[in-house]
XYZ file of N, CA and C in Angstrom:
537
model
N 21.469 -14.130 -2.409
C 22.317 -13.075 -1.864
C 22.592 -13.344 -0.388
N 23.835 -13.220 -0.040
C 24.208 -13.386 1.362
C 24.387 -12.029 2.058
N 24.413 -10.964 1.272
C 24.534 -9.632 1.853
C 23.221 -9.237 2.499
N 23.289 -8.420 3.534
C 22.117 -8.065 4.325
C 21.175 -7.131 3.580
N 19.889 -7.276 3.855
C 18.864 -6.355 3.418
C 18.387 -5.603 4.656
N 17.983 -4.371 4.478
C 17.507 -3.587 5.614
C 16.237 -2.860 5.172
N 15.206 -2.889 6.006
C 13.975 -2.142 5.763
C 13.745 -1.210 6.923
N 13.528 0.062 6.609
C 13.235 1.074 7.631
C 11.852 1.642 7.336
N 10.991 1.616 8.350
C 9.638 2.154 8.201
C 9.543 3.428 9.012
N 9.143 4.501 8.354
C 8.963 5.783 9.034
C 7.576 6.313 8.773
N 7.329 7.539 9.185
C 6.028 8.153 8.954
C 5.837 8.377 7.459
N 4.979 7.577 6.854
C 4.622 7.782 5.470
C 5.592 7.239 4.445
N 6.638 6.547 4.849
C 7.586 6.029 3.871
C 8.279 4.769 4.399
N 8.664 3.911 3.464
C 9.476 2.742 3.776
C 10.710 2.789 2.895
N 11.871 2.501 3.486
C 13.133 2.505 2.738
C 13.741 1.125 2.833
N 14.052 0.554 1.677
C 14.715 -0.744 1.573
C 16.145 -0.501 1.113
N 17.110 -1.101 1.790
C 18.514 -0.911 1.454
C 19.202 -2.254 1.271
N 20.131 -2.269 0.330
C 20.901 -3.476 0.066
C 22.196 -3.081 -0.654
N 23.288 -3.730 -0.307
C 24.568 -3.543 -1.022
C 24.945 -4.892 -1.578
N 25.226 -4.900 -2.885
C 25.571 -6.152 -3.529
C 26.474 -5.886 -4.731
N 27.540 -6.667 -4.845
C 28.451 -6.551 -5.984
C 28.940 -5.109 -6.164
N 29.225 -4.426 -5.058
C 29.738 -3.054 -5.016
C 28.721 -2.035 -5.557
N 27.437 -2.365 -5.477
C 26.361 -1.441 -5.852
C 25.489 -1.219 -4.630
N 25.416 0.041 -4.183
C 24.561 0.411 -3.078
C 23.165 0.717 -3.640
N 22.149 0.084 -3.068
C 20.788 0.217 -3.558
C 19.890 0.715 -2.445
N 19.056 1.707 -2.773
C 18.095 2.243 -1.807
C 16.775 2.495 -2.527
N 15.731 1.817 -2.093
C 14.403 1.998 -2.657
C 13.510 2.629 -1.594
N 12.993 3.821 -1.894
C 12.075 4.518 -0.990
C 10.686 4.512 -1.613
N 9.686 4.050 -0.851
C 8.314 3.942 -1.326
C 7.428 4.806 -0.435
N 6.625 5.692 -1.066
C 5.744 6.559 -0.273
C 4.599 7.099 -1.133
N 3.596 7.651 -0.459
C 2.501 8.362 -1.092
C 2.584 9.808 -0.575
N 2.750 10.779 -1.479
C 2.851 12.169 -1.038
C 1.554 12.597 -0.340
N 1.709 13.401 0.699
C 0.551 13.904 1.451
C 0.441 15.402 1.258
N -0.786 15.883 1.219
C -1.027 17.323 1.231
C -1.927 17.669 2.408
N -2.446 18.886 2.478
C -3.219 19.329 3.648
C -4.521 18.560 3.853
N -5.114 18.055 2.782
C -6.416 17.413 2.928
C -6.366 15.900 2.892
N -5.470 15.342 2.117
C -5.355 13.893 2.000
C -4.136 13.558 1.156
N -3.918 12.286 0.932
C -2.819 11.854 0.089
C -3.138 12.071 -1.382
N -2.144 12.321 -2.162
C -2.323 12.421 -3.599
C -2.568 11.016 -4.159
N -3.252 10.926 -5.300
C -3.548 9.603 -5.855
C -2.353 9.022 -6.617
N -1.201 8.988 -5.961
C -0.008 8.465 -6.627
C 0.934 7.796 -5.608
N 1.502 6.690 -6.023
C 2.524 5.982 -5.250
C 3.856 6.294 -5.916
N 4.851 6.651 -5.122
C 6.170 6.988 -5.631
C 7.165 5.935 -5.172
N 7.957 5.433 -6.118
C 9.061 4.516 -5.826
C 10.328 5.156 -6.374
N 11.229 5.526 -5.445
C 12.480 6.160 -5.853
C 13.633 5.181 -5.584
N 14.321 4.807 -6.668
C 15.431 3.884 -6.574
C 16.727 4.639 -6.783
N 17.591 4.620 -5.766
C 18.915 5.244 -5.865
C 19.957 4.134 -5.949
N 20.872 4.317 -6.890
C 21.967 3.367 -7.068
C 23.280 4.119 -6.986
N 24.269 3.518 -6.325
C 25.610 4.100 -6.244
C 26.612 3.008 -6.590
N 27.477 3.342 -7.520
C 28.501 2.413 -7.976
C 29.748 2.571 -7.124
N 29.993 1.618 -6.229
C 31.174 1.645 -5.356
C 32.313 0.827 -5.951
N 32.143 0.335 -7.147
C 33.184 -0.459 -7.782
C 34.189 0.427 -8.508
N 35.225 -0.185 -9.056
C 36.254 0.545 -9.765
C 36.034 0.577 -11.273
N 34.859 0.092 -11.731
C 34.567 0.107 -13.165
C 33.144 0.611 -13.429
N 32.926 1.073 -14.648
C 31.588 1.539 -15.039
C 30.629 0.357 -15.066
N 29.380 0.618 -14.674
C 28.368 -0.445 -14.623
C 27.100 0.070 -15.307
N 26.422 -0.799 -16.039
C 25.160 -0.457 -16.699
C 24.057 -1.326 -16.119
N 22.907 -0.696 -15.833
C 21.778 -1.372 -15.212
C 20.522 -1.182 -16.046
N 19.783 -2.256 -16.201
C 18.441 -2.188 -16.773
C 17.480 -2.283 -15.605
N 16.609 -1.290 -15.477
C 15.675 -1.209 -14.360
C 14.281 -1.377 -14.943
N 13.493 -2.282 -14.377
C 12.156 -2.578 -14.864
C 11.154 -2.396 -13.748
N 10.067 -1.692 -14.046
C 8.931 -1.509 -13.127
C 7.732 -2.224 -13.733
N 6.985 -2.943 -12.898
C 5.837 -3.707 -13.388
C 4.671 -3.551 -12.435
N 3.466 -3.324 -12.982
C 2.245 -3.286 -12.181
C 1.114 -3.871 -13.017
N 0.224 -4.609 -12.350
C -0.966 -5.146 -13.036
C -2.127 -4.191 -12.830
N -2.886 -3.941 -13.888
C -4.058 -3.071 -13.785
C -5.272 -3.893 -13.376
N -6.052 -3.375 -12.436
C -7.350 -3.991 -12.077
C -8.458 -3.008 -12.420
N -8.393 -1.772 -11.937
C -9.374 -0.722 -12.232
C -10.794 -1.165 -11.934
N -10.985 -1.764 -10.805
C -12.303 -2.222 -10.360
C -12.098 -3.147 -9.180
N -12.955 -4.151 -9.109
C -12.934 -5.012 -7.934
C -12.214 -6.331 -8.161
N -12.504 -7.018 -9.256
C -11.940 -8.329 -9.495
C -11.201 -8.324 -10.824
N -9.949 -8.651 -10.783
C -9.092 -8.599 -11.984
C -9.680 -9.369 -13.150
N -10.142 -10.604 -12.906
C -10.651 -11.446 -13.983
C -11.909 -10.864 -14.650
N -12.710 -10.102 -13.879
C -13.905 -9.481 -14.459
C -13.563 -8.218 -15.238
N -12.524 -7.517 -14.817
C -12.230 -6.205 -15.385
C -11.291 -6.246 -16.585
N -10.382 -7.204 -16.639
C -9.281 -7.128 -17.598
C -9.729 -7.020 -19.062
N -10.809 -7.641 -19.439
C -11.224 -7.542 -20.851
C -11.834 -6.186 -21.183
N -12.081 -5.355 -20.165
C -12.661 -4.024 -20.364
C -11.634 -2.896 -20.236
N -10.384 -3.236 -20.008
C -9.342 -2.235 -19.813
C -8.566 -2.031 -21.125
N -8.382 -0.777 -21.460
C -7.605 -0.409 -22.648
C -6.348 0.322 -22.172
N -5.191 -0.134 -22.644
C -3.954 0.536 -22.295
C -3.492 1.403 -23.467
N -2.773 2.469 -23.156
C -2.232 3.360 -24.183
C -0.979 4.017 -23.620
N -0.325 4.779 -24.471
C 0.874 5.492 -24.040
C 0.746 6.952 -24.413
N 1.032 7.829 -23.474
C 1.064 9.250 -23.733
C 2.452 9.574 -24.276
N 2.497 9.973 -25.547
C 3.787 10.197 -26.212
C 4.576 11.348 -25.562
N 3.879 12.388 -25.126
C 4.571 13.547 -24.561
C 5.299 13.210 -23.261
N 4.624 12.542 -22.358
C 5.213 12.222 -21.056
C 5.903 10.868 -21.013
N 5.524 9.974 -21.917
C 6.031 8.615 -21.879
C 5.303 7.724 -20.905
N 4.227 8.231 -20.276
C 3.474 7.463 -19.292
C 2.607 6.420 -19.977
N 2.445 5.277 -19.311
C 1.464 4.283 -19.749
C 0.151 4.616 -19.061
N -0.944 4.513 -19.802
C -2.275 4.835 -19.285
C -3.158 3.607 -19.392
N -4.143 3.525 -18.512
C -5.136 2.466 -18.585
C -6.473 3.041 -18.166
N -7.519 2.633 -18.855
C -8.868 3.077 -18.496
C -9.854 1.964 -18.807
N -10.947 1.971 -18.049
C -12.073 1.072 -18.350
C -13.349 1.887 -18.195
N -14.267 1.724 -19.112
C -15.510 2.492 -19.085
C -16.717 1.598 -18.838
N -16.477 0.388 -18.399
C -17.523 -0.610 -18.283
C -18.351 -0.482 -17.006
N -17.710 -0.430 -15.818
C -18.469 -0.598 -14.585
C -17.717 -0.093 -13.378
N -18.456 0.328 -12.359
C -17.904 0.611 -11.056
C -17.370 2.010 -10.864
N -16.817 2.260 -9.680
C -16.328 3.560 -9.294
C -15.126 4.041 -10.084
N -14.369 3.142 -10.664
C -13.191 3.533 -11.452
C -13.510 3.707 -12.940
N -14.756 3.468 -13.343
C -15.132 3.604 -14.768
C -14.856 5.026 -15.240
N -14.156 5.139 -16.340
C -13.856 6.442 -16.926
C -12.641 7.117 -16.344
N -12.106 6.635 -15.223
C -10.897 7.205 -14.659
C -9.694 6.697 -15.441
N -8.573 7.343 -15.254
C -7.325 6.932 -15.902
C -6.301 6.547 -14.840
N -5.726 5.373 -15.002
C -4.594 4.981 -14.175
C -3.336 5.251 -14.995
N -2.245 5.517 -14.317
C -1.014 5.836 -15.041
C 0.187 5.225 -14.334
N 1.199 4.962 -15.138
C 2.517 4.540 -14.646
C 3.529 5.309 -15.460
N 4.471 5.945 -14.792
C 5.460 6.784 -15.477
C 6.805 6.659 -14.771
N 7.841 7.064 -15.464
C 9.183 7.007 -14.874
C 9.994 8.216 -15.249
N 10.970 8.496 -14.400
C 11.979 9.530 -14.684
C 13.309 8.932 -14.257
N 14.239 8.748 -15.193
C 14.164 9.111 -16.586
C 13.082 8.316 -17.317
N 12.711 8.838 -18.463
C 11.661 8.243 -19.292
C 12.080 6.823 -19.707
N 11.110 5.923 -19.699
C 11.371 4.527 -20.076
C 11.784 4.442 -21.537
N 12.806 3.631 -21.796
C 13.257 3.401 -23.183
C 12.347 2.415 -23.892
N 11.831 1.416 -23.157
C 10.883 0.458 -23.714
C 9.772 0.258 -22.712
N 8.626 -0.251 -23.198
C 7.433 -0.379 -22.363
C 6.537 -1.481 -22.913
N 5.567 -1.892 -22.110
C 4.534 -2.801 -22.573
C 3.272 -2.615 -21.729
N 2.130 -2.708 -22.379
C 0.831 -2.666 -21.697
C 0.225 -4.046 -21.600
N 1.019 -5.086 -21.821
C 0.525 -6.461 -21.899
C 1.229 -7.348 -20.851
N 0.466 -7.809 -19.891
C 0.987 -8.653 -18.823
C 1.563 -9.974 -19.364
N 0.851 -10.598 -20.288
C 1.297 -11.878 -20.838
C 2.633 -11.724 -21.563
N 2.805 -10.633 -22.304
C 4.061 -10.404 -22.993
C 5.201 -10.242 -21.995
N 4.912 -9.586 -20.878
C 5.934 -9.356 -19.876
C 6.262 -10.633 -19.086
N 5.232 -11.267 -18.529
C 5.449 -12.463 -17.699
C 5.729 -13.693 -18.534
N 5.108 -13.791 -19.726
C 5.186 -14.992 -20.544
C 4.051 -15.922 -20.209
N 3.767 -16.857 -21.077
C 2.651 -17.765 -20.820
C 2.933 -18.720 -19.657
N 4.177 -19.045 -19.450
C 4.557 -19.918 -18.327
C 5.359 -19.151 -17.266
N 5.542 -17.858 -17.467
C 6.338 -17.058 -16.548
C 5.565 -16.671 -15.303
N 6.234 -16.025 -14.387
C 5.615 -15.585 -13.151
C 6.262 -14.271 -12.720
N 5.651 -13.547 -11.781
C 6.305 -12.329 -11.282
C 7.684 -12.597 -10.686
N 7.930 -13.804 -10.199
C 9.233 -14.142 -9.648
C 10.290 -14.313 -10.750
N 9.869 -14.695 -11.940
C 10.803 -14.885 -13.059
C 10.104 -14.546 -14.376
N 9.917 -13.241 -14.640
C 9.229 -12.840 -15.887
C 10.081 -13.118 -17.123
N 9.420 -13.614 -18.161
C 10.100 -13.915 -19.430
C 10.789 -12.673 -20.018
N 10.151 -11.518 -19.878
C 10.673 -10.293 -20.512
C 12.072 -9.908 -20.018
N 12.425 -10.300 -18.818
C 13.742 -9.945 -18.300
C 14.851 -10.732 -18.974
N 14.497 -11.755 -19.751
C 15.476 -12.496 -20.520
C 15.648 -11.938 -21.935
N 14.896 -10.905 -22.262
C 14.994 -10.275 -23.582
C 15.649 -8.897 -23.443
N 16.141 -8.374 -24.547
C 16.844 -7.081 -24.537
C 15.909 -5.904 -24.341
N 14.637 -6.051 -24.715
C 13.706 -4.910 -24.635
C 12.264 -5.413 -24.536
N 11.395 -4.505 -24.116
C 9.964 -4.801 -24.081
C 9.366 -4.532 -25.473
N 8.109 -4.899 -25.692
C 7.528 -4.876 -27.042
C 6.941 -3.530 -27.478
N 6.895 -2.520 -26.607
C 6.363 -1.183 -26.946
C 4.944 -1.272 -27.509
N 4.121 -2.087 -26.897
C 2.750 -2.323 -27.394
C 1.738 -2.029 -26.306
N 0.660 -1.374 -26.699
C -0.481 -1.106 -25.811
C -1.739 -1.301 -26.643
N -2.913 -1.288 -25.989
C -4.169 -1.363 -26.735
C -5.236 -2.112 -25.977
N -6.338 -2.343 -26.689
C -7.463 -3.113 -26.141
C -7.211 -4.596 -26.401
N -7.848 -5.441 -25.591
C -7.767 -6.866 -25.812
C -6.502 -7.520 -25.286
N -5.651 -6.767 -24.634
C -4.448 -7.324 -24.028
C -4.740 -7.763 -22.593
N -3.839 -8.454 -22.004
C -3.889 -8.763 -20.594
C -3.255 -7.539 -19.918
N -4.063 -6.591 -19.393
C -3.560 -5.255 -19.062
C -2.569 -5.206 -17.907
N -1.479 -4.479 -18.155
C -0.433 -4.261 -17.156
C 0.377 -3.059 -17.596
N 1.284 -2.648 -16.748
C 2.219 -1.561 -17.079
C 3.618 -2.076 -16.796
N 4.450 -2.092 -17.814
C 5.861 -2.460 -17.656
C 6.685 -1.345 -18.279
N 7.574 -0.768 -17.499
C 8.457 0.301 -17.932
C 9.889 -0.155 -17.731
N 10.751 0.114 -18.725
C 12.115 -0.338 -18.616
C 13.067 0.784 -19.057
N 14.088 1.025 -18.263
C 15.073 2.053 -18.604
C 16.460 1.560 -18.238
N 17.466 2.257 -18.777
C 18.856 1.886 -18.527
C 19.591 3.054 -17.876
N 20.395 2.731 -16.887
C 21.250 3.724 -16.233
C 22.693 3.203 -16.249
N 23.622 4.090 -16.627
C 25.040 3.756 -16.581
C 25.704 4.599 -15.501
N 26.483 3.948 -14.650
C 27.180 4.629 -13.559
C 28.676 4.422 -13.676
N 29.410 5.516 -13.639
C 30.873 5.434 -13.581
C 31.274 5.130 -12.137
N 32.518 4.766 -11.882
C 32.943 4.490 -10.505
C 32.649 5.679 -9.573
N 32.022 5.398 -8.449
C 31.693 6.431 -7.477
C 30.439 7.226 -7.791
N 29.856 7.082 -8.960
C 28.687 7.863 -9.352
C 27.409 7.305 -8.724
N 26.471 8.212 -8.435
C 25.147 7.861 -7.923
C 24.098 8.447 -8.855
N 23.014 7.727 -9.075
C 21.901 8.204 -9.884
C 20.624 7.587 -9.330
N 19.489 8.078 -9.809
C 18.233 7.545 -9.334
C 17.220 7.439 -10.463
N 16.240 6.565 -10.262
C 15.093 6.417 -11.133
C 13.858 6.539 -10.245
N 12.844 7.238 -10.734
C 11.605 7.409 -9.985
C 10.469 6.835 -10.808
N 9.624 6.041 -10.171
C 8.459 5.443 -10.818
C 7.220 5.923 -10.087
N 6.209 6.300 -10.866
C 4.923 6.779 -10.358
C 3.831 5.856 -10.770
N 2.904 5.551 -9.864
C 1.717 4.741 -10.177
C 0.536 5.440 -9.518
N -0.470 5.782 -10.313
C -1.599 6.502 -9.739
C -2.834 6.456 -10.570
N -3.822 7.258 -10.144
C -5.108 7.321 -10.838
C -5.638 8.742 -10.759
N -6.244 9.194 -11.874
C -6.895 10.511 -11.909
C -8.252 10.345 -12.577
N -9.148 11.302 -12.310
C -10.493 11.230 -12.901
C -10.466 11.567 -14.384
N -9.673 12.568 -14.774
C -9.592 12.978 -16.181
C -8.148 13.305 -16.510
N -7.856 13.319 -17.799
C -6.506 13.680 -18.222
C -6.434 15.165 -18.494
């Protein structure tokens, strides 16, 4: 891309902006704060505006690797991923060891993800990488979670924008002690 990128850092938030192919993009990343401390959630809000003269459809994918402890390689075989049907959130928990044992990590989106995966290998591919994940070459994710996977959270949704229309997608990543 030859178009400029802009990053603005403020108190408690960073905003990334980019305009490309008549699509205005703004990603705001922050952790909500309350009176005592920050909430255990990271918020990523992506706003898109279609400045073109035709309707445009976008597939938006969010990806995070679960660690739930200290060292990824030690923890991954002890992490079980699942999906909460009511909210559409992906969940991960490990009951094996450490301060995160028994806690639940979550990844969710609004609008709700159309497809998802709890498996890093399925998303990245055996030869893939975060820079070029294999799953982005397919029409959808595998909608699979469970034990024994290479734990991750991948959420994918589609947004259609008419000329001049703006919409947003919000992704949440966090941890709670109990559900």
